[in-house]
Amino acid sequence: MGVLAGIFSGALLLSPLVMAQQAILEGSRFYPQESAKGMVATSHFLASEVARDVLAQGGNAVDAAVVAGFALAVTQPRSGNIGGGGFMLISDEQSGDVIAIDYRETAPAAATETMFQDEDGEAVTERSRYTHLAAGVPGTVAGLAMALEEYGTMSLADALAPAIRLAEEGFAVPSRFVQGIQDSKARFEPWEASMAKFFKEDGSAYEVGDTYRQPDLAATLKRIAENGAREFYEGETARLIVAEMENHDGLITMEDLAGYQPVAREPSHGTYRGYDIYAMSPPSSGGAHIVQMLNILEDYPIDEMGFGSADSLHLMAEAMKRAYADRSEYLGDTGFVDVPLDGITSKEYAAELRAQISMEQATPSADIGPGDPLPYESNETTHFSIADGEGLAVSNTYTINFSYGSGIVVDGAGFLLNNEMDDFSAKPGVPNAYGLIGGEANKVEPGKRMLSSMTPTIVKRDGKNFMITGSPGGSRIITTTLQMLMNVIDHNMNIQSAVSAPRMHHQWLPDELRVEDGFSPDTLELLRQRGHTVSQQDAMGAAQSIVIRDGMFYGGADPRRSTSSAIGL
């Protein structure tokens, strides 16, 4: 840790205010980044800057990832967080290990299966989204601390220093920040602490370039730096969370917080055209279904069909429908339910599903149900990818679910509560906020981790790290990540082209092929002739990604987020 001592004293870095002002004046630039030493790709330029500086001063990719994670909690409160949870994948070329860290939120001990239903047994959606009942026990602080302790070289206090400085000194807000606050004002208005955090003392809104400071959040981060990660779960911060719950009929208790622990898991693993695909395992559904869809598609000449062709889009939609149908039935927290992972990810099961697909006609979703993969064994999420020159790569996705979570700031602590309880099945068969259907496997149970679509992914070739990717986007996370892999592996795109290319999505129900702008109208008409209901909608995901070829690091920042930044060193 000696090489990193004093790295964040302030002498070696521009102030966050100056850095942000420069970025605002220069504007966002999205072009391929390359480096021979390492690469950082995050959804906010300030987080990318401080993470890059960690690598430049001798820290490893995990150090940089933890620094970025805490920095995003300050600079991007709509999705960066210490009040939520997520998943981290770490690949170490030297040992050959790929490790998955699950720091997903858990249901409080007082949670019940019917807590989001009314007296008639009908789901009450607002209760699981915009109240204190919507919050699961947060996992981010414990998860990042676990990664740092097991695989990093920095102290937690050093890793928190940039985030503390950003919160204390403030930073110049970009237009995306200003617009996001304005769009969500109605969610903040019922809560005094939320209005105090996101609006000026006189109640007026921040404007582009204004300095934004967060003294309560800075104090919380300082307590964690001084007392360790358990302070969040057992100290003053925990007491502030519980007081917030007790004042507003929430469920999280001191016992819930003290009992929270992140979990190291085996990642989901598959192969695709000679590449090893590693992605998050349950309670994420993403990894299993990424492998499942790639298995289905591997038997088709996707490269010859070409990017954006009617044939390739049709096949992708058909694979997606079948994977999402299985998701509705089988996926959940493996600590509570048996998930048939071996079956879902097997090449044999993929062959059965592939045999159901016609090239000439779309299969109606009504004719597709969960298969038999035996035997058993959020829109405003944020993703970042980091790789160093010593063979260590990190893919991290974390969230508070909706943009700004529940909209509720913990009074005195300065951070937003998640509304991840909405990711449980409030009632089996009833869709959640993203239209995803859930079943008994994902019902609410005390201590259970809710099902997620977050899919941090690392691709290896011949034992070497090749690609680090993932995305936010709720139910579109899995399909966005799938397309990132196909753009690079099948269509041989450079990473910036792969990140920027238009995307599509199908999730079985509703029976709708969603597409971004950018596909040929002729192609879309051909898809309609095959029976697809095509809907052009808003942009999907933000896949901050890295590819490593011949010792060079190539970073792609997703232009769907105006603050995105890929930086090499």
Coordinates of N, CA and C in Angstrom, one line a residue, residues 14-151:
L14 N -6.3 17.5 -10.2 CA -7.1 18.7 -10.3 C -8.3 18.6 -9.4
S15 N -8.8 19.7 -8.9 CA -10.0 19.6 -8.0 C -11.2 19.0 -8.9
P16 N -12.1 18.4 -8.2 CA -13.3 17.9 -8.9 C -14.1 19.0 -9.6
L17 N -14.1 20.1 -9.0 CA -14.8 21.3 -9.7 C -14.2 21.7 -11.0
V18 N -12.8 21.8 -11.0 CA -12.1 22.1 -12.2 C -12.3 21.1 -13.3
M19 N -12.2 19.8 -12.8 CA -12.3 18.7 -13.8 C -13.7 18.7 -14.4
A20 N -14.7 18.9 -13.6 CA -16.0 18.9 -14.2 C -16.3 20.1 -15.1
Q21 N -15.8 21.2 -14.7 CA -16.0 22.4 -15.5 C -15.3 22.2 -16.9
Q22 N -14.1 21.6 -16.9 CA -13.4 21.4 -18.1 C -14.2 20.5 -19.0
A23 N -14.8 19.4 -18.5 CA -15.5 18.4 -19.2 C -16.8 19.1 -19.8
I24 N -17.5 19.9 -19.0 CA -18.7 20.6 -19.5 C -18.4 21.5 -20.6
L25 N -17.2 22.3 -20.5 CA -16.9 23.2 -21.6 C -16.4 22.5 -22.8
E26 N -15.7 21.4 -22.7 CA -15.2 20.7 -23.8 C -16.3 19.8 -24.5
G27 N -17.3 19.4 -23.7 CA -18.3 18.5 -24.2 C -17.9 17.1 -24.2
S28 N -18.8 16.2 -24.3 CA -18.5 14.7 -24.3 C -17.9 14.3 -25.6
R29 N -16.9 13.5 -25.6 CA -16.3 13.0 -26.8 C -16.3 11.4 -26.8
F30 N -16.8 10.8 -27.8 CA -16.9 9.4 -27.9 C -16.2 8.9 -29.1
Y31 N -14.9 8.5 -28.8 CA -14.1 7.9 -29.9 C -13.2 6.8 -29.2
P32 N -12.7 5.9 -30.0 CA -12.0 4.8 -29.4 C -10.8 5.2 -28.6
Q33 N -10.7 4.6 -27.4 CA -9.5 4.9 -26.5 C -8.6 3.7 -26.5
E34 N -7.3 3.9 -26.5 CA -6.4 2.8 -26.5 C -5.2 3.1 -25.6
S35 N -4.7 2.0 -25.0 CA -3.6 2.2 -24.0 C -2.9 0.9 -23.9
A36 N -1.6 0.9 -23.6 CA -0.8 -0.3 -23.4 C -0.7 -0.7 -21.9
K37 N -1.3 0.1 -21.0 CA -1.1 -0.1 -19.6 C -2.3 -0.5 -18.8
G38 N -3.5 0.0 -19.3 CA -4.7 -0.3 -18.6 C -5.8 0.6 -19.1
M39 N -7.1 0.3 -18.7 CA -8.2 1.0 -19.2 C -9.3 1.1 -18.1
V40 N -10.0 2.2 -18.1 CA -11.2 2.4 -17.2 C -12.3 2.9 -18.1
A41 N -13.5 2.4 -18.0 CA -14.7 2.8 -18.7 C -15.8 2.9 -17.7
T42 N -16.3 4.1 -17.4 CA -17.4 4.3 -16.4 C -18.4 5.2 -17.1
S43 N -19.5 5.4 -16.4 CA -20.6 6.3 -16.9 C -20.5 7.7 -16.4
H44 N -19.4 8.1 -15.7 CA -19.2 9.4 -15.3 C -17.7 9.8 -15.4
F45 N -17.4 10.9 -16.1 CA -16.0 11.2 -16.3 C -15.2 11.4 -15.0
L46 N -15.8 11.9 -14.0 CA -15.1 12.1 -12.7 C -14.7 10.8 -12.1
A47 N -15.6 9.8 -12.1 CA -15.2 8.5 -11.6 C -14.1 7.8 -12.5
S48 N -14.2 8.0 -13.8 CA -13.2 7.5 -14.7 C -11.8 8.1 -14.3
E49 N -11.8 9.4 -14.1 CA -10.6 10.1 -13.8 C -9.9 9.6 -12.5
V50 N -10.7 9.5 -11.4 CA -10.0 9.0 -10.2 C -9.6 7.6 -10.2
A51 N -10.4 6.7 -11.0 CA -10.0 5.3 -11.1 C -8.8 5.2 -12.0
R52 N -8.7 6.0 -13.0 CA -7.5 6.0 -13.8 C -6.2 6.4 -13.0
D53 N -6.4 7.4 -12.1 CA -5.3 7.8 -11.3 C -4.8 6.7 -10.4
V54 N -5.7 5.9 -9.9 CA -5.3 4.7 -9.1 C -4.4 3.8 -9.8
L55 N -4.8 3.5 -11.1 CA -3.9 2.6 -11.9 C -2.6 3.3 -12.2
A56 N -2.6 4.6 -12.4 CA -1.4 5.3 -12.7 C -0.4 5.3 -11.6
Q57 N -0.9 5.2 -10.3 CA -0.1 5.3 -9.1 C 0.3 3.9 -8.6
G58 N -0.1 2.8 -9.3 CA 0.4 1.5 -9.0 C -0.7 0.6 -8.4
G59 N -1.9 1.1 -8.3 CA -3.0 0.3 -7.8 C -3.5 -0.7 -8.8
N60 N -4.2 -1.7 -8.4 CA -4.7 -2.7 -9.4 C -6.1 -2.4 -9.8
A61 N -6.6 -3.3 -10.7 CA -8.0 -3.0 -11.2 C -9.1 -3.1 -10.2
V62 N -8.9 -3.9 -9.1 CA -9.9 -4.0 -8.1 C -9.8 -2.7 -7.2
D63 N -8.6 -2.2 -6.9 CA -8.5 -0.9 -6.3 C -9.3 0.2 -7.0
A64 N -9.0 0.2 -8.3 CA -9.6 1.3 -9.2 C -11.2 1.1 -9.2
A65 N -11.6 -0.2 -9.2 CA -13.1 -0.4 -9.3 C -13.7 0.1 -8.0
V66 N -13.1 -0.2 -6.9 CA -13.7 0.3 -5.6 C -13.8 1.8 -5.5
V67 N -12.7 2.4 -5.9 CA -12.6 3.9 -6.0 C -13.7 4.4 -6.9
A68 N -13.9 3.8 -8.1 CA -14.9 4.2 -9.0 C -16.3 4.0 -8.4
G69 N -16.5 2.9 -7.8 CA -17.8 2.6 -7.2 C -18.3 3.6 -6.2
F70 N -17.3 4.0 -5.3 CA -17.7 5.0 -4.3 C -17.8 6.4 -4.9
A71 N -17.0 6.7 -5.9 CA -17.0 8.0 -6.6 C -18.4 8.2 -7.3
L72 N -18.8 7.1 -8.0 CA -20.1 7.2 -8.6 C -21.3 7.4 -7.7
A73 N -21.1 6.9 -6.4 CA -22.2 7.2 -5.4 C -22.3 8.7 -5.1
V74 N -21.3 9.4 -5.4 CA -21.3 10.9 -5.2 C -21.7 11.6 -6.4
T75 N -21.1 11.3 -7.6 CA -21.3 12.0 -8.8 C -22.5 11.7 -9.6
Q76 N -23.1 10.5 -9.4 CA -24.2 10.0 -10.1 C -25.2 9.4 -9.2
P77 N -25.9 10.2 -8.4 CA -26.8 9.7 -7.4 C -28.0 9.0 -7.9
R78 N -28.3 9.2 -9.2 CA -29.5 8.5 -9.8 C -29.3 7.0 -9.8
S79 N -28.0 6.6 -9.9 CA -27.8 5.1 -10.0 C -26.5 4.6 -9.2
G80 N -25.5 5.5 -9.2 CA -24.4 5.1 -8.3 C -24.9 5.1 -6.9
N81 N -24.3 4.3 -6.0 CA -25.0 4.2 -4.7 C -24.1 3.6 -3.6
I82 N -24.5 3.9 -2.4 CA -24.2 3.1 -1.2 C -25.4 2.6 -0.6
G83 N -26.6 2.9 -1.1 CA -27.9 2.5 -0.6 C -28.5 1.4 -1.3
G84 N -27.7 0.8 -2.3 CA -28.3 -0.3 -3.1 C -27.4 -1.6 -3.0
G85 N -27.2 -2.2 -4.1 CA -26.4 -3.4 -4.2 C -26.0 -3.8 -5.6
G86 N -25.3 -4.9 -5.8 CA -24.9 -5.3 -7.1 C -24.1 -6.5 -7.2
F87 N -23.3 -6.6 -8.3 CA -22.5 -7.8 -8.6 C -21.2 -7.4 -9.2
M88 N -20.1 -8.0 -8.8 CA -18.8 -7.8 -9.3 C -18.2 -9.1 -9.8
L89 N -17.6 -9.1 -11.0 CA -16.8 -10.2 -11.5 C -15.4 -9.8 -11.6
I90 N -14.5 -10.6 -11.1 CA -13.1 -10.3 -11.1 C -12.4 -11.5 -11.8
S91 N -11.6 -11.2 -12.8 CA -10.8 -12.2 -13.5 C -9.3 -12.0 -13.3
D92 N -8.6 -13.0 -12.8 CA -7.2 -12.9 -12.6 C -6.4 -13.9 -13.5
E93 N -5.8 -13.3 -14.5 CA -5.1 -14.2 -15.5 C -4.0 -15.0 -14.8
Q94 N -3.3 -14.4 -13.8 CA -2.2 -15.1 -13.1 C -2.6 -16.4 -12.4
S95 N -3.8 -16.4 -11.8 CA -4.3 -17.6 -11.1 C -5.2 -18.4 -12.0
G96 N -5.8 -17.7 -13.0 CA -6.8 -18.4 -13.8 C -8.2 -18.3 -13.2
D97 N -8.3 -17.7 -12.0 CA -9.6 -17.6 -11.3 C -10.5 -16.5 -11.9
V98 N -11.8 -16.8 -11.9 CA -12.8 -15.8 -12.2 C -13.8 -15.9 -11.0
I99 N -13.9 -14.8 -10.3 CA -14.6 -14.7 -9.0 C -15.8 -13.9 -9.2
A100 N -17.0 -14.3 -8.6 CA -18.2 -13.5 -8.6 C -18.5 -13.1 -7.2
I101 N -18.7 -11.8 -7.0 CA -19.1 -11.3 -5.6 C -20.5 -10.8 -5.7
D102 N -21.3 -11.4 -4.9 CA -22.8 -11.1 -4.9 C -23.0 -10.1 -3.7
Y103 N -23.2 -8.9 -4.0 CA -23.6 -8.0 -2.9 C -25.0 -7.4 -3.2
R104 N -25.9 -8.2 -3.7 CA -27.3 -7.9 -3.9 C -28.0 -7.6 -2.6
E105 N -29.0 -6.8 -2.6 CA -29.7 -6.5 -1.4 C -30.5 -7.8 -0.9
T106 N -30.9 -7.8 0.4 CA -31.7 -8.9 0.9 C -33.0 -8.3 1.5
A107 N -34.0 -9.2 1.5 CA -35.3 -8.8 2.1 C -35.1 -8.7 3.6
P108 N -35.7 -7.7 4.3 CA -35.7 -7.7 5.8 C -36.3 -8.9 6.4
A109 N -36.0 -9.2 7.6 CA -36.6 -10.4 8.3 C -38.1 -10.3 8.5
A110 N -38.6 -9.1 8.5 CA -40.1 -8.9 8.7 C -40.8 -9.0 7.4
A111 N -40.1 -9.2 6.2 CA -40.8 -9.2 4.9 C -41.7 -10.5 4.8
T112 N -42.8 -10.3 4.1 CA -43.7 -11.4 3.9 C -44.1 -11.6 2.4
E113 N -44.5 -12.7 2.1 CA -44.8 -13.0 0.7 C -45.9 -12.1 0.2
T114 N -46.9 -11.7 1.0 CA -48.0 -10.9 0.6 C -47.9 -9.4 0.9
M115 N -46.7 -8.9 1.3 CA -46.6 -7.6 1.8 C -46.9 -6.5 0.7
F116 N -46.8 -6.9 -0.5 CA -47.2 -5.9 -1.6 C -48.5 -6.2 -2.3
Q117 N -49.4 -6.9 -1.5 CA -50.7 -7.2 -2.0 C -51.7 -6.5 -1.1
D118 N -52.9 -6.2 -1.7 CA -54.0 -5.6 -0.8 C -54.8 -6.8 -0.2
E119 N -55.9 -6.4 0.5 CA -56.7 -7.4 1.2 C -57.4 -8.3 0.2
D120 N -57.5 -8.0 -1.1 CA -58.1 -8.9 -2.1 C -57.0 -9.7 -2.8
G121 N -55.8 -9.6 -2.3 CA -54.7 -10.4 -2.9 C -54.1 -9.8 -4.2
E122 N -54.5 -8.6 -4.5 CA -54.0 -7.9 -5.8 C -52.7 -7.2 -5.5
A123 N -51.7 -7.2 -6.4 CA -50.5 -6.5 -6.2 C -50.7 -4.9 -6.2
V124 N -50.1 -4.3 -5.2 CA -50.1 -2.8 -5.1 C -48.8 -2.3 -5.5
T125 N -48.6 -1.8 -6.7 CA -47.3 -1.5 -7.3 C -46.6 -0.4 -6.6
E126 N -47.4 0.7 -6.2 CA -46.8 1.8 -5.6 C -46.1 1.5 -4.2
R127 N -46.6 0.5 -3.5 CA -46.0 0.1 -2.2 C -44.6 -0.5 -2.4
S128 N -44.4 -1.2 -3.5 CA -43.1 -1.8 -3.7 C -42.1 -0.9 -4.4
R129 N -42.5 0.3 -4.7 CA -41.6 1.2 -5.5 C -41.3 2.5 -4.8
Y130 N -42.3 3.2 -4.1 CA -42.1 4.5 -3.6 C -42.3 4.7 -2.1
T131 N -42.2 3.6 -1.4 CA -42.3 3.7 0.1 C -41.1 3.1 0.8
H132 N -41.0 3.2 2.1 CA -39.9 2.7 2.8 C -39.9 1.1 2.8
L133 N -41.1 0.6 2.5 CA -41.2 -0.9 2.4 C -40.4 -1.4 1.2
A134 N -40.2 -0.5 0.2 CA -39.5 -0.9 -1.0 C -38.1 -1.2 -0.9
A135 N -37.5 -0.9 0.2 CA -36.0 -1.0 0.4 C -35.6 -2.4 0.9
G136 N -34.6 -2.9 0.2 CA -33.9 -4.1 0.7 C -32.7 -3.7 1.5
V137 N -32.2 -4.6 2.3 CA -31.0 -4.3 3.1 C -29.8 -4.0 2.1
P138 N -29.2 -2.8 2.1 CA -28.2 -2.5 1.1 C -26.9 -3.3 1.2
G139 N -26.3 -3.6 0.1 CA -25.1 -4.4 0.1 C -23.8 -3.8 -0.5
T140 N -23.9 -2.6 -1.1 CA -22.8 -2.0 -1.8 C -21.6 -1.8 -0.9
V141 N -21.7 -1.2 0.3 CA -20.5 -1.0 1.1 C -19.8 -2.3 1.5
A142 N -20.6 -3.3 1.9 CA -20.0 -4.5 2.3 C -19.3 -5.2 1.0
G143 N -20.0 -5.2 -0.1 CA -19.4 -5.8 -1.3 C -18.2 -5.2 -1.8
L144 N -18.1 -3.9 -1.9 CA -16.9 -3.2 -2.3 C -15.8 -3.4 -1.3
A145 N -16.1 -3.4 -0.1 CA -15.1 -3.6 1.0 C -14.5 -5.0 0.9
M146 N -15.4 -6.0 0.6 CA -14.9 -7.4 0.5 C -14.0 -7.5 -0.7
A147 N -14.4 -6.9 -1.8 CA -13.5 -7.0 -3.0 C -12.1 -6.4 -2.7
L148 N -12.1 -5.3 -2.1 CA -10.9 -4.6 -1.8 C -10.0 -5.4 -0.8
E149 N -10.6 -5.9 0.2 CA -9.9 -6.7 1.2 C -9.3 -8.0 0.6
E150 N -10.0 -8.6 -0.2 CA -9.6 -9.9 -0.8 C -8.7 -9.8 -2.0
Y151 N -8.9 -8.8 -2.8 CA -8.2 -8.7 -4.1 C -7.5 -7.4 -4.4

